[in-house]
Amino acid sequence: MRQSYLEAYQEGEGELVDKKSRFIATVRPVKSEAEATAFIEEMRKKYWNASHNCTAFCIGRGNELTRCSDDGEPGGTAGRPMLDVLLGEGIHNVCAVVTRYFGGTLLGTGGLVRAYSGAVKEGLKHSVILQKRPGKEVLVVCDYNGLGKLQYIAGQRRIPVLGTEYTDQVSARLMLPEEEADAFVKQLTEATGGRAVIEVLGTPYFAEHDGEILLFEE
């Protein structure tokens, strides 16, 4: 069975200051190494006068591709801690760039690790991260006697209704979480005495954002 996973959806920026050094974290969704590279170059041009632009990204549902760079900071104090945050949060298809403006005071190895890790966490707080769940988009056609049963079962199971059309019958598009699909179909079939017709339209991933259901074909 397919698994749910977290993915970056909208870019965000966070910032922290440590001993007058300024750390600006920009987080952006990326789907490929080329997208990550282009984003990194964009940030380097934007912050061309910064002391460092350290980077980390992980791409693929199974993190098939991961990269990180200290960009001149002591080895292992920036890029790797940044990547560890992304991997630890379980977020996929994401790239983080942390820009540092040196404040004149050395932070030491531990201080750098904390600062770069903390900056990425701040960036993630201001980004939109979606939980993408495997689902089945179905069309349910029933008579008006079955409508109440359909609404009750969907509400009981918190099944998102994507749209409803009323003619001589009722046609409703629903997004069933994959792990609940069989149980829903069985319950609705029993409740309507087999009169509800259920057709699978597709098997996208879906996520909820700002009260809307987003569908993703993968």
PDB file of C-alpha atoms in Angstrom:
ATOM      1  CA  MET A   1       0.000   0.000   0.000  1.00  0.00           C
ATOM      2  CA  ARG A   2       1.185   3.509  -0.778  1.00  0.00           C
ATOM      3  CA  GLN A   3       2.339   5.650   2.126  1.00  0.00           C
ATOM      4  CA  SER A   4       1.604   9.219   3.203  1.00  0.00           C
ATOM      5  CA  TYR A   5       4.508  11.647   3.191  1.00  0.00           C
ATOM      6  CA  LEU A   6       5.365  15.293   3.843  1.00  0.00           C
ATOM      7  CA  GLU A   7       6.339  17.603   0.997  1.00  0.00           C
ATOM      8  CA  ALA A   8       7.208  21.285   0.698  1.00  0.00           C
ATOM      9  CA  TYR A   9       4.421  23.164  -1.087  1.00  0.00           C
ATOM     10  CA  GLN A  10       5.046  26.894  -0.709  1.00  0.00           C
ATOM     11  CA  GLU A  11       8.250  28.812  -0.102  1.00  0.00           C
ATOM     12  CA  GLY A  12       9.029  30.404   3.233  1.00  0.00           C
ATOM     13  CA  GLU A  13      11.728  32.467   4.925  1.00  0.00           C
ATOM     14  CA  GLY A  14      12.900  32.620   8.524  1.00  0.00           C
ATOM     15  CA  GLU A  15      15.706  34.383  10.323  1.00  0.00           C
ATOM     16  CA  LEU A  16      17.716  34.303  13.530  1.00  0.00           C
ATOM     17  CA  VAL A  17      20.571  36.373  14.942  1.00  0.00           C
ATOM     18  CA  ASP A  18      23.383  34.928  17.067  1.00  0.00           C
ATOM     19  CA  LYS A  19      26.184  37.131  18.406  1.00  0.00           C
ATOM     20  CA  LYS A  20      25.363  39.712  15.734  1.00  0.00           C
ATOM     21  CA  SER A  21      25.667  37.171  12.920  1.00  0.00           C
ATOM     22  CA  ARG A  22      22.486  37.149  10.839  1.00  0.00           C
ATOM     23  CA  PHE A  23      21.200  33.853   9.448  1.00  0.00           C
ATOM     24  CA  ILE A  24      18.470  34.034   6.790  1.00  0.00           C
ATOM     25  CA  ALA A  25      16.877  30.725   5.788  1.00  0.00           C
ATOM     26  CA  THR A  26      14.943  30.451   2.540  1.00  0.00           C
ATOM     27  CA  VAL A  27      13.066  27.193   1.925  1.00  0.00           C
ATOM     28  CA  ARG A  28      11.599  26.293  -1.455  1.00  0.00           C
ATOM     29  CA  PRO A  29       9.883  23.259  -3.001  1.00  0.00           C
ATOM     30  CA  VAL A  30      12.021  21.557  -5.671  1.00  0.00           C
ATOM     31  CA  LYS A  31      11.364  18.474  -7.780  1.00  0.00           C
ATOM     32  CA  SER A  32      14.783  17.951  -9.356  1.00  0.00           C
ATOM     33  CA  GLU A  33      18.471  18.658  -8.868  1.00  0.00           C
ATOM     34  CA  ALA A  34      18.256  21.219 -11.676  1.00  0.00           C
ATOM     35  CA  GLU A  35      15.521  23.117  -9.805  1.00  0.00           C
ATOM     36  CA  ALA A  36      17.558  23.002  -6.593  1.00  0.00           C
ATOM     37  CA  THR A  37      20.696  24.243  -8.376  1.00  0.00           C
ATOM     38  CA  ALA A  38      18.793  27.100 -10.006  1.00  0.00           C
ATOM     39  CA  PHE A  39      17.294  28.110  -6.656  1.00  0.00           C
ATOM     40  CA  ILE A  40      20.699  28.043  -4.966  1.00  0.00           C
ATOM     41  CA  GLU A  41      22.185  30.253  -7.699  1.00  0.00           C
ATOM     42  CA  GLU A  42      19.237  32.635  -7.352  1.00  0.00           C
ATOM     43  CA  MET A  43      19.895  33.008  -3.632  1.00  0.00           C
ATOM     44  CA  ARG A  44      23.629  33.488  -4.177  1.00  0.00           C
ATOM     45  CA  LYS A  45      22.899  36.325  -6.594  1.00  0.00           C
ATOM     46  CA  LYS A  46      20.321  37.855  -4.273  1.00  0.00           C
ATOM     47  CA  TYR A  47      22.692  37.708  -1.302  1.00  0.00           C
ATOM     48  CA  TRP A  48      25.890  38.241  -3.274  1.00  0.00           C
ATOM     49  CA  ASN A  49      27.523  40.212  -0.442  1.00  0.00           C
ATOM     50  CA  ALA A  50      26.863  37.607   2.279  1.00  0.00           C
ATOM     51  CA  SER A  51      29.638  35.779   4.103  1.00  0.00           C
ATOM     52  CA  HIS A  52      28.196  32.354   3.225  1.00  0.00           C
ATOM     53  CA  ASN A  53      25.238  30.781   1.416  1.00  0.00           C
ATOM     54  CA  CYS A  54      25.045  27.240   2.774  1.00  0.00           C
ATOM     55  CA  THR A  55      22.696  24.722   1.220  1.00  0.00           C
ATOM     56  CA  ALA A  56      20.893  21.416   1.660  1.00  0.00           C
ATOM     57  CA  PHE A  57      18.242  19.601  -0.321  1.00  0.00           C
ATOM     58  CA  CYS A  58      16.501  16.241  -0.479  1.00  0.00           C
ATOM     59  CA  ILE A  59      14.569  15.089  -3.520  1.00  0.00           C
ATOM     60  CA  GLY A  60      12.337  12.072  -4.050  1.00  0.00           C
ATOM     61  CA  ARG A  61       9.729  10.353  -1.937  1.00  0.00           C
ATOM     62  CA  GLY A  62      12.476   8.123  -0.592  1.00  0.00           C
ATOM     63  CA  ASN A  63      15.110  10.886  -0.454  1.00  0.00           C
ATOM     64  CA  GLU A  64      16.828   9.325  -3.454  1.00  0.00           C
ATOM     65  CA  LEU A  65      18.932  12.466  -3.916  1.00  0.00           C
ATOM     66  CA  THR A  66      20.430  14.494  -1.067  1.00  0.00           C
ATOM     67  CA  ARG A  67      23.136  17.145  -1.213  1.00  0.00           C
ATOM     68  CA  CYS A  68      24.564  19.742   1.157  1.00  0.00           C
ATOM     69  CA  SER A  69      27.311  22.373   1.162  1.00  0.00           C
ATOM     70  CA  ASP A  70      29.113  24.290   3.915  1.00  0.00           C
ATOM     71  CA  ASP A  71      30.108  27.049   1.447  1.00  0.00           C
ATOM     72  CA  GLY A  72      33.311  27.856   3.261  1.00  0.00           C
ATOM     73  CA  GLU A  73      32.171  27.311   6.831  1.00  0.00           C
ATOM     74  CA  PRO A  74      34.141  24.717   8.835  1.00  0.00           C
ATOM     75  CA  GLY A  75      33.378  21.221   7.557  1.00  0.00           C
ATOM     76  CA  GLY A  76      30.197  19.693   8.944  1.00  0.00           C
ATOM     77  CA  THR A  77      28.969  22.837  10.717  1.00  0.00           C
ATOM     78  CA  ALA A  78      26.407  24.089   8.203  1.00  0.00           C
ATOM     79  CA  GLY A  79      25.252  21.976   5.262  1.00  0.00           C
ATOM     80  CA  ARG A  80      25.037  18.666   7.090  1.00  0.00           C
ATOM     81  CA  PRO A  81      23.161  20.047  10.111  1.00  0.00           C
ATOM     82  CA  MET A  82      20.751  21.741   7.684  1.00  0.00           C
ATOM     83  CA  LEU A  83      20.201  18.475   5.831  1.00  0.00           C
ATOM     84  CA  ASP A  84      19.719  16.633   9.118  1.00  0.00           C
ATOM     85  CA  VAL A  85      16.834  18.989   9.967  1.00  0.00           C
ATOM     86  CA  LEU A  86      15.118  18.332   6.626  1.00  0.00           C
ATOM     87  CA  LEU A  87      15.571  14.568   6.964  1.00  0.00           C
ATOM     88  CA  GLY A  88      14.596  14.601  10.628  1.00  0.00           C
ATOM     89  CA  GLU A  89      11.359  16.437   9.856  1.00  0.00           C
ATOM     90  CA  GLY A  90      10.644  13.905   7.101  1.00  0.00           C
ATOM     91  CA  ILE A  91      10.103  16.574   4.449  1.00  0.00           C
ATOM     92  CA  HIS A  92      10.669  15.660   0.803  1.00  0.00           C
ATOM     93  CA  ASN A  93      11.309  17.645  -2.376  1.00  0.00           C
ATOM     94  CA  VAL A  94      12.696  20.638  -0.536  1.00  0.00           C
ATOM     95  CA  CYS A  95      15.782  22.847  -0.685  1.00  0.00           C
ATOM     96  CA  ALA A  96      17.051  25.193   2.028  1.00  0.00           C
ATOM     97  CA  VAL A  97      19.587  27.990   1.646  1.00  0.00           C
ATOM     98  CA  VAL A  98      20.879  29.676   4.791  1.00  0.00           C
ATOM     99  CA  THR A  99      22.572  32.999   4.172  1.00  0.00           C
ATOM    100  CA  ARG A 100      24.967  34.258   6.814  1.00  0.00           C
ATOM    101  CA  TYR A 101      26.127  37.804   7.368  1.00  0.00           C
ATOM    102  CA  PHE A 102      29.068  37.561   9.760  1.00  0.00           C
ATOM    103  CA  GLY A 103      28.663  39.709  12.858  1.00  0.00           C
ATOM    104  CA  GLY A 104      32.330  39.831  13.894  1.00  0.00           C
ATOM    105  CA  THR A 105      32.248  37.198  16.650  1.00  0.00           C
ATOM    106  CA  LEU A 106      33.196  33.555  16.075  1.00  0.00           C
ATOM    107  CA  LEU A 107      30.473  31.127  17.140  1.00  0.00           C
ATOM    108  CA  GLY A 108      32.579  27.990  17.369  1.00  0.00           C
ATOM    109  CA  THR A 109      31.669  24.619  15.926  1.00  0.00           C
ATOM    110  CA  GLY A 110      28.720  23.951  18.225  1.00  0.00           C
ATOM    111  CA  GLY A 111      27.404  27.463  17.811  1.00  0.00           C
ATOM    112  CA  LEU A 112      27.448  27.193  14.019  1.00  0.00           C
ATOM    113  CA  VAL A 113      25.641  23.859  14.069  1.00  0.00           C
ATOM    114  CA  ARG A 114      22.922  25.294  16.313  1.00  0.00           C
ATOM    115  CA  ALA A 115      22.598  28.456  14.255  1.00  0.00           C
ATOM    116  CA  TYR A 116      22.298  26.755  10.868  1.00  0.00           C
ATOM    117  CA  SER A 117      19.945  24.096  12.232  1.00  0.00           C
ATOM    118  CA  GLY A 118      17.833  26.698  13.983  1.00  0.00           C
ATOM    119  CA  ALA A 119      17.649  28.881  10.890  1.00  0.00           C
ATOM    120  CA  VAL A 120      16.291  26.004   8.784  1.00  0.00           C
ATOM    121  CA  LYS A 121      13.666  25.291  11.443  1.00  0.00           C
ATOM    122  CA  GLU A 122      12.619  28.945  11.318  1.00  0.00           C
ATOM    123  CA  GLY A 123      12.388  28.749   7.530  1.00  0.00           C
ATOM    124  CA  LEU A 124      10.209  25.657   7.718  1.00  0.00           C
ATOM    125  CA  LYS A 125       7.881  27.366  10.216  1.00  0.00           C
ATOM    126  CA  HIS A 126       7.129  30.014   7.594  1.00  0.00           C
ATOM    127  CA  SER A 127       6.755  27.554   4.721  1.00  0.00           C
ATOM    128  CA  VAL A 128       3.727  25.480   3.758  1.00  0.00           C
ATOM    129  CA  ILE A 129       4.362  21.768   4.251  1.00  0.00           C
ATOM    130  CA  LEU A 130       1.658  19.374   3.106  1.00  0.00           C
ATOM    131  CA  GLN A 131       0.887  15.864   4.220  1.00  0.00           C
ATOM    132  CA  LYS A 132       0.148  14.079   0.955  1.00  0.00           C
ATOM    133  CA  ARG A 133      -2.024  10.997   1.399  1.00  0.00           C
ATOM    134  CA  PRO A 134      -2.789   8.266  -1.122  1.00  0.00           C
ATOM    135  CA  GLY A 135      -6.437   8.224  -2.059  1.00  0.00           C
ATOM    136  CA  LYS A 136      -9.152   7.053  -4.396  1.00  0.00           C
ATOM    137  CA  GLU A 137     -11.331   9.603  -6.140  1.00  0.00           C
ATOM    138  CA  VAL A 138     -14.774   8.064  -6.575  1.00  0.00           C
ATOM    139  CA  LEU A 139     -18.083   9.034  -8.131  1.00  0.00           C
ATOM    140  CA  VAL A 140     -21.122   7.902  -6.150  1.00  0.00           C
ATOM    141  CA  VAL A 141     -24.504   7.929  -7.892  1.00  0.00           C
ATOM    142  CA  CYS A 142     -27.563   7.265  -5.740  1.00  0.00           C
ATOM    143  CA  ASP A 143     -31.212   8.190  -5.400  1.00  0.00           C
ATOM    144  CA  TYR A 144     -32.407  10.819  -2.967  1.00  0.00           C
ATOM    145  CA  ASN A 145     -33.259   8.170  -0.392  1.00  0.00           C
ATOM    146  CA  GLY A 146     -29.579   7.204  -0.346  1.00  0.00           C
ATOM    147  CA  LEU A 147     -28.337  10.799  -0.064  1.00  0.00           C
ATOM    148  CA  GLY A 148     -28.812  11.005   3.692  1.00  0.00           C
ATOM    149  CA  LYS A 149     -26.963   7.742   4.197  1.00  0.00           C
ATOM    150  CA  LEU A 150     -24.121   8.937   1.948  1.00  0.00           C
ATOM    151  CA  GLN A 151     -23.849  12.232   3.827  1.00  0.00           C
ATOM    152  CA  TYR A 152     -23.934  10.491   7.203  1.00  0.00           C
ATOM    153  CA  ILE A 153     -21.237   7.964   6.334  1.00  0.00           C
ATOM    154  CA  ALA A 154     -19.017  10.598   4.684  1.00  0.00           C
ATOM    155  CA  GLY A 155     -19.385  12.881   7.701  1.00  0.00           C
ATOM    156  CA  GLN A 156     -18.792  10.056  10.164  1.00  0.00           C
ATOM    157  CA  ARG A 157     -15.594   9.061   8.377  1.00  0.00           C
ATOM    158  CA  ARG A 158     -14.580  12.655   7.568  1.00  0.00           C
ATOM    159  CA  ILE A 159     -14.489  11.883   3.865  1.00  0.00           C
ATOM    160  CA  PRO A 160     -13.919  15.023   1.743  1.00  0.00           C
ATOM    161  CA  VAL A 161     -16.707  15.722  -0.743  1.00  0.00           C
ATOM    162  CA  LEU A 162     -15.255  17.347  -3.870  1.00  0.00           C
ATOM    163  CA  GLY A 163     -18.549  18.197  -5.531  1.00  0.00           C
ATOM    164  CA  THR A 164     -22.215  17.236  -5.775  1.00  0.00           C
ATOM    165  CA  GLU A 165     -24.656  17.403  -8.687  1.00  0.00           C
ATOM    166  CA  TYR A 166     -28.413  17.099  -8.229  1.00  0.00           C
ATOM    167  CA  THR A 167     -30.598  15.880 -11.089  1.00  0.00           C
ATOM    168  CA  ASP A 168     -33.108  13.051 -10.987  1.00  0.00           C
ATOM    169  CA  GLN A 169     -30.347  11.362  -9.011  1.00  0.00           C
ATOM    170  CA  VAL A 170     -27.465  12.579  -6.861  1.00  0.00           C
ATOM    171  CA  SER A 171     -23.887  12.384  -8.168  1.00  0.00           C
ATOM    172  CA  ALA A 172     -21.151  13.047  -5.627  1.00  0.00           C
ATOM    173  CA  ARG A 173     -17.371  13.068  -6.072  1.00  0.00           C
ATOM    174  CA  LEU A 174     -15.493  12.001  -2.970  1.00  0.00           C
ATOM    175  CA  MET A 175     -11.849  11.587  -2.052  1.00  0.00           C
ATOM    176  CA  LEU A 176     -11.405   8.406  -0.054  1.00  0.00           C
ATOM    177  CA  PRO A 177      -8.219   7.850   1.922  1.00  0.00           C
ATOM    178  CA  GLU A 178      -6.786   4.700   0.383  1.00  0.00           C
ATOM    179  CA  GLU A 179      -6.708   2.813   3.663  1.00  0.00           C
ATOM    180  CA  GLU A 180     -10.425   3.480   4.230  1.00  0.00           C
ATOM    181  CA  ALA A 181     -11.729   2.971   0.699  1.00  0.00           C
ATOM    182  CA  ASP A 182     -12.821  -0.663   0.975  1.00  0.00           C
ATOM    183  CA  ALA A 183     -14.563  -0.134   4.311  1.00  0.00           C
ATOM    184  CA  PHE A 184     -16.385   2.943   2.997  1.00  0.00           C
ATOM    185  CA  VAL A 185     -17.611   1.156  -0.113  1.00  0.00           C
ATOM    186  CA  LYS A 186     -18.815  -1.797   1.952  1.00  0.00           C
ATOM    187  CA  GLN A 187     -20.627   0.406   4.474  1.00  0.00           C
ATOM    188  CA  LEU A 188     -22.321   2.526   1.805  1.00  0.00           C
ATOM    189  CA  THR A 189     -23.320  -0.509  -0.245  1.00  0.00           C
ATOM    190  CA  GLU A 190     -24.911  -2.135   2.790  1.00  0.00           C
ATOM    191  CA  ALA A 191     -26.622   1.084   3.878  1.00  0.00           C
ATOM    192  CA  THR A 192     -28.211   1.645   0.460  1.00  0.00           C
ATOM    193  CA  GLY A 193     -29.049  -1.986  -0.196  1.00  0.00           C
ATOM    194  CA  GLY A 194     -26.639  -2.029  -3.104  1.00  0.00           C
ATOM    195  CA  ARG A 195     -28.454   0.775  -4.946  1.00  0.00           C
ATOM    196  CA  ALA A 196     -25.539   3.227  -4.818  1.00  0.00           C
ATOM    197  CA  VAL A 197     -23.285   2.967  -7.861  1.00  0.00           C
ATOM    198  CA  ILE A 198     -19.631   3.635  -7.040  1.00  0.00           C
ATOM    199  CA  GLU A 199     -17.050   4.285  -9.770  1.00  0.00           C
ATOM    200  CA  VAL A 200     -13.328   4.846  -9.190  1.00  0.00           C
ATOM    201  CA  LEU A 201     -12.211   7.906 -11.195  1.00  0.00           C
ATOM    202  CA  GLY A 202      -8.532   7.899 -10.207  1.00  0.00           C
ATOM    203  CA  THR A 203      -5.981   7.234  -7.504  1.00  0.00           C
ATOM    204  CA  PRO A 204      -4.269  10.558  -6.803  1.00  0.00           C
ATOM    205  CA  TYR A 205      -2.494  11.709  -3.687  1.00  0.00           C
ATOM    206  CA  PHE A 206      -4.399  14.437  -1.861  1.00  0.00           C
ATOM    207  CA  ALA A 207      -3.792  17.011   0.834  1.00  0.00           C
ATOM    208  CA  GLU A 208      -5.800  19.581   2.758  1.00  0.00           C
ATOM    209  CA  HIS A 209      -4.715  23.233   2.676  1.00  0.00           C
ATOM    210  CA  ASP A 210      -6.681  26.288   3.789  1.00  0.00           C
ATOM    211  CA  GLY A 211      -9.883  24.286   3.844  1.00  0.00           C
ATOM    212  CA  GLU A 212      -9.437  23.004   0.295  1.00  0.00           C
ATOM    213  CA  ILE A 213      -8.637  19.537  -0.997  1.00  0.00           C
ATOM    214  CA  LEU A 214      -5.667  19.492  -3.370  1.00  0.00           C
ATOM    215  CA  LEU A 215      -5.170  16.554  -5.750  1.00  0.00           C
ATOM    216  CA  PHE A 216      -1.800  15.399  -7.067  1.00  0.00           C
ATOM    217  CA  GLU A 217      -1.349  12.897  -9.882  1.00  0.00           C
ATOM    218  CA  GLU A 218       1.883  10.969  -9.286  1.00  0.00           C
TER     219      GLU A 218
END
